[in-house]
Coordinates of C-alpha atoms and ligand atoms in Angstrom, one line a residue:
M1 CA 0.1 0.4 0.4
H2 CA 2.5 2.6 0.8
N3 CA 4.1 2.6 -2.4
K4 CA 1.3 4.1 -4.1
T5 CA 1.0 7.5 -5.6
I6 CA -1.7 9.5 -4.9
A7 CA -2.8 9.4 -8.5
Q8 CA -2.9 5.2 -7.6
I9 CA -4.6 5.9 -4.2
A10 CA -7.2 8.2 -5.5
R11 CA -7.9 5.4 -8.3
D12 CA -8.0 2.8 -5.7
L13 CA -10.6 4.6 -3.8
A14 CA -12.8 5.3 -6.8
A15 CA -12.9 1.4 -7.6
G16 CA -13.4 0.4 -4.0
E17 CA -10.1 -1.2 -3.8
Y18 CA -10.0 -0.5 0.1
S19 CA -11.8 2.4 1.7
S20 CA -10.4 5.8 3.3
V21 CA -10.0 4.5 6.7
E22 CA -8.0 1.6 5.6
V23 CA -5.4 3.5 3.9
T24 CA -5.2 6.0 6.7
Q25 CA -4.8 3.4 9.2
S26 CA -2.3 1.9 7.3
Y27 CA 0.0 5.1 6.6
L28 CA -0.4 5.7 10.4
D29 CA 1.0 2.4 11.7
R30 CA 3.8 2.6 9.1
I31 CA 4.3 6.3 10.8
Q32 CA 4.4 4.8 14.1
Q33 CA 6.4 2.0 13.2
L34 CA 9.5 3.9 11.2
D35 CA 9.3 7.2 12.0
H36 CA 11.8 6.9 15.0
N37 CA 14.5 6.5 12.4
Y38 CA 13.9 9.7 10.5
N39 CA 12.0 12.3 13.0
S40 CA 9.8 13.9 10.2
F41 CA 6.6 14.2 12.0
I42 CA 6.1 16.7 14.7
T43 CA 2.5 15.8 15.2
V44 CA 0.5 12.8 14.3
T45 CA -3.1 13.4 14.4
A46 CA -4.1 10.0 14.3
E47 CA -7.7 10.4 15.5
Q48 CA -8.4 13.7 13.5
A49 CA -6.9 11.5 10.6
L50 CA -9.3 8.5 11.3
A51 CA -12.3 10.9 11.5
Q52 CA -11.6 12.6 8.6
A53 CA -11.0 9.3 6.4
A54 CA -14.6 8.0 8.1
A55 CA -16.2 11.2 6.8
A56 CA -14.6 11.0 3.4
D57 CA -15.8 7.3 3.2
A58 CA -19.2 8.6 3.8
M59 CA -18.9 11.3 1.1
R60 CA -18.1 8.6 -1.2
A61 CA -20.8 6.2 0.0
A62 CA -23.2 9.0 -0.8
G63 CA -21.9 10.0 -4.3
N64 CA -20.0 13.2 -3.4
A65 CA -16.6 12.4 -4.3
T66 CA -13.8 14.5 -5.5
P67 CA -10.5 13.2 -7.0
W68 CA -9.1 14.1 -3.6
T69 CA -11.8 12.3 -1.0
G70 CA -10.0 10.0 1.6
V71 CA -6.3 10.4 0.5
P72 CA -3.7 10.9 2.7
M73 CA -1.4 13.5 3.4
A74 CA 0.3 16.2 5.6
H75 CA 1.2 19.4 6.2
K76 CA 4.4 21.4 6.8
D77 CA 4.3 22.7 10.4
I78 CA 4.3 26.1 9.1
F79 CA 0.6 25.9 8.1
C80 CA -1.8 26.9 10.5
T81 CA -4.3 24.2 11.6
N82 CA -7.4 24.8 13.6
G83 CA -7.0 23.2 17.2
V84 CA -4.0 21.1 16.3
L85 CA -0.1 22.7 17.5
T86 CA 1.7 24.6 14.8
S87 CA 5.3 25.0 15.6
C88 CA 7.2 26.1 13.0
G89 CA 9.9 24.1 14.3
S90 CA 10.4 26.8 16.8
R91 CA 10.5 26.3 20.8
M92 CA 8.7 29.8 20.6
L93 CA 5.9 28.6 19.0
S94 CA 6.2 25.2 20.9
N95 CA 2.5 25.9 22.7
F96 CA 0.9 27.4 19.7
V97 CA -2.3 25.8 18.9
A98 CA -3.7 27.6 15.8
P99 CA -6.8 29.1 16.2
Y100 CA -7.6 28.9 12.4
D101 CA -6.8 26.7 9.2
A102 CA -4.4 28.4 6.6
T103 CA -6.3 28.7 3.3
V104 CA -4.1 25.8 1.9
V105 CA -5.3 23.4 4.6
A106 CA -8.7 24.6 4.3
N107 CA -8.7 23.8 0.5
F108 CA -7.0 20.2 1.0
N109 CA -9.8 19.9 3.9
N110 CA -12.6 20.7 1.4
A111 CA -11.7 18.7 -1.4
G112 CA -12.1 15.9 1.5
A113 CA -8.3 15.0 1.9
V114 CA -6.9 13.4 5.3
S115 CA -4.3 14.8 6.9
L116 CA -2.5 12.9 9.0
G117 CA -0.5 15.4 10.7
K118 CA 2.5 18.0 10.9
L119 CA 6.2 17.8 9.3
N120 CA 8.9 18.7 10.9
M121 CA 11.1 21.8 9.5
D122 CA 13.9 23.9 10.0
E123 CA 13.2 26.7 12.8
F124 CA 11.0 29.3 10.9
A125 CA 12.1 27.8 7.6
M126 CA 15.5 29.4 7.9
G127 CA 18.2 26.7 7.1
S128 CA 19.1 24.1 4.4
S129 CA 19.5 20.9 6.4
N130 CA 16.4 20.6 9.0
E131 CA 19.1 20.8 11.9
S132 CA 17.9 23.9 13.5
S133 CA 14.3 22.2 14.6
F134 CA 13.6 22.7 18.2
Y135 CA 12.2 19.3 17.7
G136 CA 15.6 17.5 16.6
A137 CA 17.4 17.1 13.4
V138 CA 15.5 14.7 10.5
H139 CA 17.3 12.0 8.8
N140 CA 17.5 11.5 5.1
P141 CA 15.9 8.2 4.6
W142 CA 19.1 7.3 1.9
Q143 CA 21.5 7.6 4.4
L144 CA 20.3 8.1 8.0
D145 CA 23.9 10.3 8.7
H146 CA 23.2 12.6 6.2
V147 CA 20.9 15.5 6.2
P148 CA 17.6 15.6 4.3
G149 CA 17.9 18.8 3.1
G150 CA 15.6 22.0 4.3
S151 CA 13.8 23.7 5.5
S152 CA 11.3 21.3 4.4
G153 CA 13.3 18.3 5.5
G154 CA 10.2 16.8 7.0
S155 CA 8.0 16.8 4.1
A156 CA 10.8 15.2 1.8
A157 CA 12.1 12.5 4.3
A158 CA 8.4 11.8 5.2
V159 CA 7.4 10.9 1.0
A160 CA 10.9 9.7 0.2
A161 CA 10.3 7.2 3.5
R162 CA 7.2 6.3 2.1
L163 CA 5.2 7.9 5.1
V164 CA 2.9 9.9 3.5
P165 CA 2.2 9.9 -0.3
G166 CA 2.4 13.8 -0.9
A167 CA 2.9 16.7 1.6
T168 CA 2.7 20.8 1.7
A169 CA 6.0 22.3 1.8
T170 CA 7.0 25.9 1.5
D171 CA 10.1 27.6 -0.6
T172 CA 11.8 30.9 0.4
G173 CA 15.0 30.5 -1.3
G174 CA 15.1 26.7 -2.0
S175 CA 13.3 24.9 0.8
I176 CA 11.2 23.1 -1.4
R177 CA 13.5 21.9 -4.1
Q178 CA 17.2 21.4 -2.4
P179 CA 15.1 18.9 0.2
A180 CA 13.0 17.2 -2.7
A181 CA 16.6 16.6 -4.5
F182 CA 18.5 15.5 -1.4
C183 CA 15.8 12.8 -0.7
G184 CA 14.9 11.7 -4.5
V185 CA 11.2 12.9 -4.6
T186 CA 9.7 15.5 -7.0
G187 CA 9.2 19.2 -5.6
I188 CA 7.1 22.0 -7.0
K189 CA 7.7 26.0 -5.9
P190 CA 4.7 27.6 -7.8
T191 CA 5.0 31.2 -9.5
Y192 CA 5.1 34.0 -6.2
G193 CA 1.4 34.5 -5.7
R194 CA 0.2 31.5 -7.1
V195 CA -0.7 29.7 -3.6
S196 CA -2.3 31.4 -0.9
R197 CA 0.2 32.3 1.9
W198 CA -2.6 33.5 4.5
G199 CA -2.1 31.0 7.4
M200 CA 1.2 30.0 6.3
I201 CA 3.9 31.5 9.0
A202 CA 5.8 34.3 7.1
F203 CA 9.5 34.4 6.9
A204 CA 10.3 36.6 4.2
S205 CA 6.8 37.9 2.6
S206 CA 8.3 38.9 -0.8
L207 CA 9.9 35.3 -1.3
D208 CA 7.8 32.5 0.5
Q209 CA 5.7 30.8 -1.4
G210 CA 3.8 27.3 -0.9
G211 CA 4.2 23.8 -3.0
T212 CA 4.4 20.3 -2.9
I213 CA 6.4 17.3 -2.5
T214 CA 5.4 13.8 -3.8
R215 CA 7.0 11.4 -5.5
T216 CA 5.9 12.0 -9.3
A217 CA 5.1 15.1 -11.0
E218 CA 1.7 13.8 -11.7
D219 CA 0.7 13.8 -7.6
S220 CA 2.2 17.3 -8.1
A221 CA -0.1 18.2 -10.5
M222 CA -3.2 17.1 -8.7
M223 CA -1.9 18.9 -5.3
L224 CA -1.2 21.8 -6.8
N225 CA -4.9 21.9 -8.5
V226 CA -6.1 22.0 -5.0
M227 CA -3.7 24.7 -3.7
A228 CA -3.3 27.0 -6.0
G229 CA -6.0 30.2 -6.8
F230 CA -6.9 33.8 -6.1
D231 CA -7.5 34.5 -2.2
P232 CA -8.7 37.5 -1.1
K233 CA -7.6 36.9 2.3
D234 CA -3.8 37.2 0.7
S235 CA -3.1 40.6 -1.0
T236 CA -0.1 39.1 -2.9
S237 CA -2.3 36.2 -4.4
M238 CA -2.6 36.8 -7.8
Q239 CA -6.2 36.7 -9.4
Q240 CA -5.7 34.4 -12.2
D241 CA -7.8 31.3 -13.5
V242 CA -6.3 28.2 -12.5
P243 CA -5.6 25.5 -15.3
D244 CA -6.3 22.0 -14.3
Y245 CA -2.6 21.0 -13.8
T246 CA -3.2 17.4 -14.7
A247 CA -4.7 18.1 -17.9
N248 CA -1.3 18.7 -20.1
L249 CA 1.1 15.8 -18.5
N250 CA 0.8 13.8 -21.6
D251 CA 1.7 16.8 -24.4
S252 CA 4.8 16.0 -26.3
I253 CA 7.7 18.4 -25.6
A254 CA 8.9 17.6 -29.0
G255 CA 10.2 21.2 -30.7
L256 CA 10.7 22.8 -26.9
T257 CA 13.9 24.6 -26.3
I258 CA 15.9 24.0 -23.3
G259 CA 18.1 27.2 -21.8
L260 CA 21.2 25.9 -19.7
P261 CA 22.5 28.6 -18.0
K262 CA 26.1 28.7 -18.2
E263 CA 26.8 30.6 -15.1
Y264 CA 24.7 27.1 -13.5
F265 CA 27.5 24.5 -15.1
R266 CA 30.2 25.8 -13.3
D267 CA 33.9 23.8 -13.5
D268 CA 33.4 23.3 -9.4
L269 CA 30.6 21.0 -9.7
S270 CA 31.5 17.9 -9.7
S271 CA 31.9 15.9 -12.6
N272 CA 29.4 13.3 -11.0
M273 CA 27.3 15.9 -10.8
Q274 CA 27.5 17.3 -14.1
Q275 CA 27.1 13.8 -15.8
Q276 CA 23.7 13.1 -13.8
V277 CA 22.1 16.3 -14.9
R278 CA 23.7 16.2 -18.8
N279 CA 22.3 12.7 -19.0
A280 CA 18.7 13.6 -18.0
I281 CA 19.0 16.6 -20.5
A282 CA 20.0 14.3 -23.1
E283 CA 16.8 12.3 -22.3
Y284 CA 14.7 15.4 -22.9
E285 CA 16.5 15.8 -26.3
K286 CA 15.8 12.1 -27.2
L287 CA 12.1 13.5 -26.5
G288 CA 12.3 16.1 -28.9
A289 CA 13.7 19.2 -27.0
T290 CA 16.7 21.3 -28.1
V291 CA 19.0 22.8 -25.9
K292 CA 20.6 26.4 -26.2
E293 CA 23.4 27.7 -23.9
I294 CA 22.4 30.9 -22.3
S295 CA 23.6 33.5 -19.6
L296 CA 21.9 34.5 -16.4
P297 CA 24.9 37.5 -15.9
N298 CA 23.8 38.5 -12.4
T299 CA 23.8 34.9 -10.7
H300 CA 26.8 35.4 -8.4
L301 CA 24.8 38.4 -6.9
A302 CA 21.8 36.3 -5.8
I303 CA 22.9 35.0 -2.5
P304 CA 24.1 38.2 -1.0
V305 CA 21.2 40.1 -2.3
Y306 CA 18.6 37.2 -0.7
Y307 CA 20.8 37.1 2.6
V308 CA 20.1 41.0 3.1
I309 CA 16.4 40.6 2.0
A310 CA 15.0 37.7 3.8
P311 CA 16.8 38.4 7.4
S312 CA 15.3 41.9 6.8
E313 CA 11.7 40.6 6.3
C314 CA 12.1 38.1 8.8
S315 CA 13.1 40.5 11.1
A316 CA 10.0 42.8 10.9
N317 CA 7.7 39.2 10.7
L318 CA 9.2 37.8 13.4
S319 CA 8.6 40.9 16.1
R320 CA 5.2 39.9 16.4
M321 CA 6.2 37.1 18.5
D322 CA 7.0 39.1 21.9
G323 CA 5.8 36.6 24.6
V324 CA 2.7 38.9 24.7
R325 CA -0.4 37.7 22.7
F326 CA 0.9 34.1 21.7
G327 CA 3.9 31.9 21.8
H328 CA 6.6 31.3 24.5
R329 CA 6.6 34.1 27.4
C330 CA 9.4 33.7 30.3
D331 CA 8.8 33.2 34.0
D332 CA 8.3 35.8 36.1
P333 CA 9.0 38.8 33.9
Q334 CA 10.2 42.0 35.8
D335 CA 9.0 44.7 33.1
V336 CA 7.7 44.9 29.7
N337 CA 11.4 44.8 28.5
D338 CA 12.8 41.9 30.2
L339 CA 9.2 40.2 29.2
F340 CA 10.2 41.0 25.4
K341 CA 13.9 40.2 26.2
R342 CA 13.9 37.1 27.9
S343 CA 10.8 35.6 25.9
R344 CA 12.5 36.2 22.6
G345 CA 15.8 35.3 23.8
E346 CA 14.5 31.8 25.3
G347 CA 12.2 31.1 22.3
F348 CA 14.2 31.6 19.2
G349 CA 17.4 29.6 18.1
E350 CA 20.7 30.6 16.9
E351 CA 20.2 30.8 13.4
V352 CA 17.0 32.8 14.0
K353 CA 18.5 35.2 16.0
R354 CA 21.4 35.5 13.9
R355 CA 18.9 36.6 11.0
I356 CA 16.8 38.9 13.2
M357 CA 20.2 40.7 13.9
V358 CA 21.3 40.9 10.4
G359 CA 18.1 42.0 9.0
T360 CA 17.4 44.6 12.0
Y361 CA 21.1 45.9 11.1
A362 CA 20.1 46.3 7.2
L363 CA 16.9 48.1 8.1
S364 CA 18.4 50.4 10.2
A365 CA 18.2 54.2 9.4
G366 CA 21.5 54.8 8.3
F367 CA 22.0 51.4 6.5
Y368 CA 18.5 51.1 5.0
D369 CA 19.8 52.9 1.9
A370 CA 23.2 50.9 1.4
Y371 CA 21.9 47.5 2.4
Y372 CA 18.2 47.2 1.9
K373 CA 17.4 49.4 -1.1
K374 CA 20.5 48.3 -2.8
A375 CA 19.5 45.0 -2.3
Q376 CA 15.9 45.4 -3.8
Q377 CA 17.8 47.4 -6.7
V378 CA 20.2 44.1 -7.6
R379 CA 16.9 42.0 -7.3
R380 CA 15.7 43.6 -10.3
L381 CA 18.6 43.2 -12.4
I382 CA 18.3 39.2 -11.4
K383 CA 14.8 39.4 -12.2
N384 CA 15.6 41.0 -15.9
D385 CA 18.3 38.3 -16.4
F386 CA 15.1 35.6 -16.8
V387 CA 12.7 37.9 -18.5
E388 CA 15.4 38.3 -21.2
A389 CA 16.3 34.6 -21.3
F390 CA 12.7 33.3 -21.5
K391 CA 12.7 35.7 -24.7
Q392 CA 15.3 32.7 -26.1
V393 CA 13.8 29.4 -24.4
D394 CA 10.8 27.7 -23.1
V395 CA 12.4 26.3 -20.0
I396 CA 15.5 26.9 -18.0
M397 CA 17.5 23.5 -16.5
S398 CA 20.2 22.9 -14.0
P399 CA 21.3 20.9 -11.3
T400 CA 19.0 21.9 -7.9
T401 CA 22.1 21.7 -5.8
P402 CA 25.9 21.5 -6.1
S403 CA 26.1 18.3 -4.5
P404 CA 24.5 15.8 -2.9
A405 CA 22.8 15.4 0.8
F406 CA 25.6 16.1 2.8
K407 CA 26.8 14.5 6.2
A408 CA 24.9 15.8 9.6
G409 CA 26.6 18.3 11.3
E410 CA 29.4 19.1 8.5
K411 CA 28.0 22.7 7.8
T412 CA 26.4 23.5 11.1
S413 CA 29.2 25.8 12.7
D414 CA 29.8 27.7 9.4
P415 CA 26.7 29.7 8.3
V416 CA 28.2 30.9 4.9
A417 CA 28.9 27.3 3.6
M418 CA 25.1 26.4 4.7
Y419 CA 24.0 29.5 2.8
L420 CA 26.1 28.8 -0.5
E421 CA 23.8 25.4 -0.5
D422 CA 20.9 27.5 -2.1
I423 CA 23.3 29.0 -5.0
F424 CA 21.2 27.5 -7.4
T425 CA 17.8 28.0 -6.2
I426 CA 17.7 31.3 -4.5
A427 CA 17.6 33.5 -7.8
I428 CA 14.6 31.8 -8.6
N429 CA 12.8 33.2 -5.4
L430 CA 14.2 36.7 -6.0
A431 CA 12.7 36.7 -9.6
G432 CA 9.7 35.0 -8.3
L433 CA 9.5 32.4 -11.1
P434 CA 8.1 28.5 -10.7
A435 CA 10.6 26.0 -10.5
M436 CA 10.6 22.0 -10.0
S437 CA 13.1 19.7 -8.7
I438 CA 12.7 16.1 -10.0
P439 CA 15.4 12.9 -9.1
C440 CA 17.6 12.8 -12.3
G441 CA 20.4 10.1 -11.3
Q442 CA 22.3 9.2 -8.1
V443 CA 26.0 10.0 -6.9
D444 CA 27.4 7.8 -4.3
N445 CA 23.7 6.0 -3.3
L446 CA 22.2 9.6 -2.8
P447 CA 20.0 11.1 -4.9
V448 CA 20.5 14.3 -7.3
G449 CA 18.2 16.6 -8.3
L450 CA 17.8 18.3 -11.9
Q451 CA 15.9 21.8 -11.4
L452 CA 13.6 22.6 -14.1
I453 CA 12.7 26.8 -14.1
G454 CA 9.7 28.2 -15.8
N455 CA 8.3 31.4 -17.0
Y456 CA 5.7 33.2 -14.9
F457 CA 2.6 31.0 -14.3
D458 CA 4.2 28.2 -16.5
E459 CA 3.8 25.5 -13.8
S460 CA 1.7 23.2 -16.4
R461 CA 4.8 23.1 -18.7
L462 CA 6.8 22.2 -15.8
L463 CA 4.6 19.5 -14.9
N464 CA 4.1 18.4 -18.3
L465 CA 8.4 18.0 -18.7
G466 CA 8.8 16.4 -15.3
H467 CA 6.2 13.9 -16.1
Q468 CA 7.3 13.1 -19.5
F469 CA 10.8 12.3 -18.0
Q470 CA 9.1 10.5 -15.7
Q471 CA 7.7 8.0 -17.9
V472 CA 10.8 7.1 -19.3
T473 CA 12.9 7.0 -16.5
D474 CA 12.6 5.4 -13.4
W475 CA 14.8 7.9 -10.9
H476 CA 11.6 8.6 -9.2
Q477 CA 10.6 4.9 -8.4
Q478 CA 14.3 4.2 -6.6
T479 CA 13.8 3.6 -2.6
P480 CA 16.6 4.0 -0.2
A481 CA 18.1 0.6 -0.3
D482 CA 17.3 -0.5 3.5
L483 CA 13.8 0.9 3.0
V484 CA 11.1 -1.5 4.4
Ligands
LIG501 N1 18.3 27.8 2.6 C1 17.3 28.8 2.8 C2 17.6 29.9 3.9 O1 18.1 29.4 4.7 C3 16.1 28.8 2.4 C4 15.1 28.7 3.3 C5 13.7 28.5 2.7 O2 13.5 28.2 1.6 N2 12.3 28.5 3.5 O3 16.9 30.7 4.0

């Protein structure tokens, strides 16, 4: 049962092969038996899941099923869930039971999906290794002493370990694509504004975007069908029609032009990584696509720009966590300043504090123009590179990461080494474009991801390209060697 995709489970439920209660129970059993190896869940909502499953079975019996009725999934613990702990991986919110559902969560509930619980993540989504969670590190199912990537490491590890067929995730600078690549699964970050951010705890509001982690592109399309769309509660959500993302999966890709940015195929990229990615691109050529070298000349500015903008926005967003209205509060505050200082000092971890300090500095009166404003100006140049590139090509491809999953502990003492992990993913968030990572090979028994970058609102094309690749290759079906 656990090897089935979302599409297969949906078909089986429709055919009456088993009930939603049965499939839900089998996943809950599997989580209970195996998740101590991975630590991918923060909260398992077994009782609620079984109640949702029973309701889904009743809906189906009454003839009211949608494609999602009774299908199990889980949410990254950054999405508010009514009545359920929503911790964002932080001690600060370790007592926060959300009083409402995020729009994304409500959409899945309304579609009849069953939520198995809340998935582990880097604290407030800041990180690339899932080692900064208050709830402990997540382990990569391919090799347990390696990181699963971050910040959506719980989502990626749980899908790779077959503890859940699909999960929500978020991506501010690579947090869907990098863990998807490290865990050998499929992840898509849609265009900025495509998925509502309402009830998704904010890290850097101009970059954050919700998306999916699944095993196949087809399953990502099914999830996006539920998630995408205008939300009047999110002022940056786009008023644009949502296509049926499953409709074009089987279209031919013959005649498409793939751009390969020379700045993403650098000499210091290991030859093994290069080879896996080049092999994948050769598969696309066999399917009728042509390849063209392009240049994104401002690529080298993406990391410095991101690490001014993201901390600036995070320092503003996280100011609401003050120990007064919700979240952690220190014992016996002497006065209001003491309350703020100690509640925040105790509630936030090291990386979050580092970002708040950098951001507060960059936004301060004397430095705003020199740092934040300048970073926004360079951000426009980075975006313009992509706008120019998409005049020549239909899609851009690159490795998702410079290397496969690194060892736990390898980069924790060196924040800059950790920041460089996102070198191929961050520019896409700065530009607001959609991008996907699909498994395309292995190096040293660890998965390698291929990144597909699309033009604005071209998610359907990315899913089509992912699906076509997954029809002629089996990287997405490989499982970690000792997975039971
Ligand atoms: N690794 C990046 C960071 O630490 C991106 C995180 C994300 O996409 N949420 O900020």
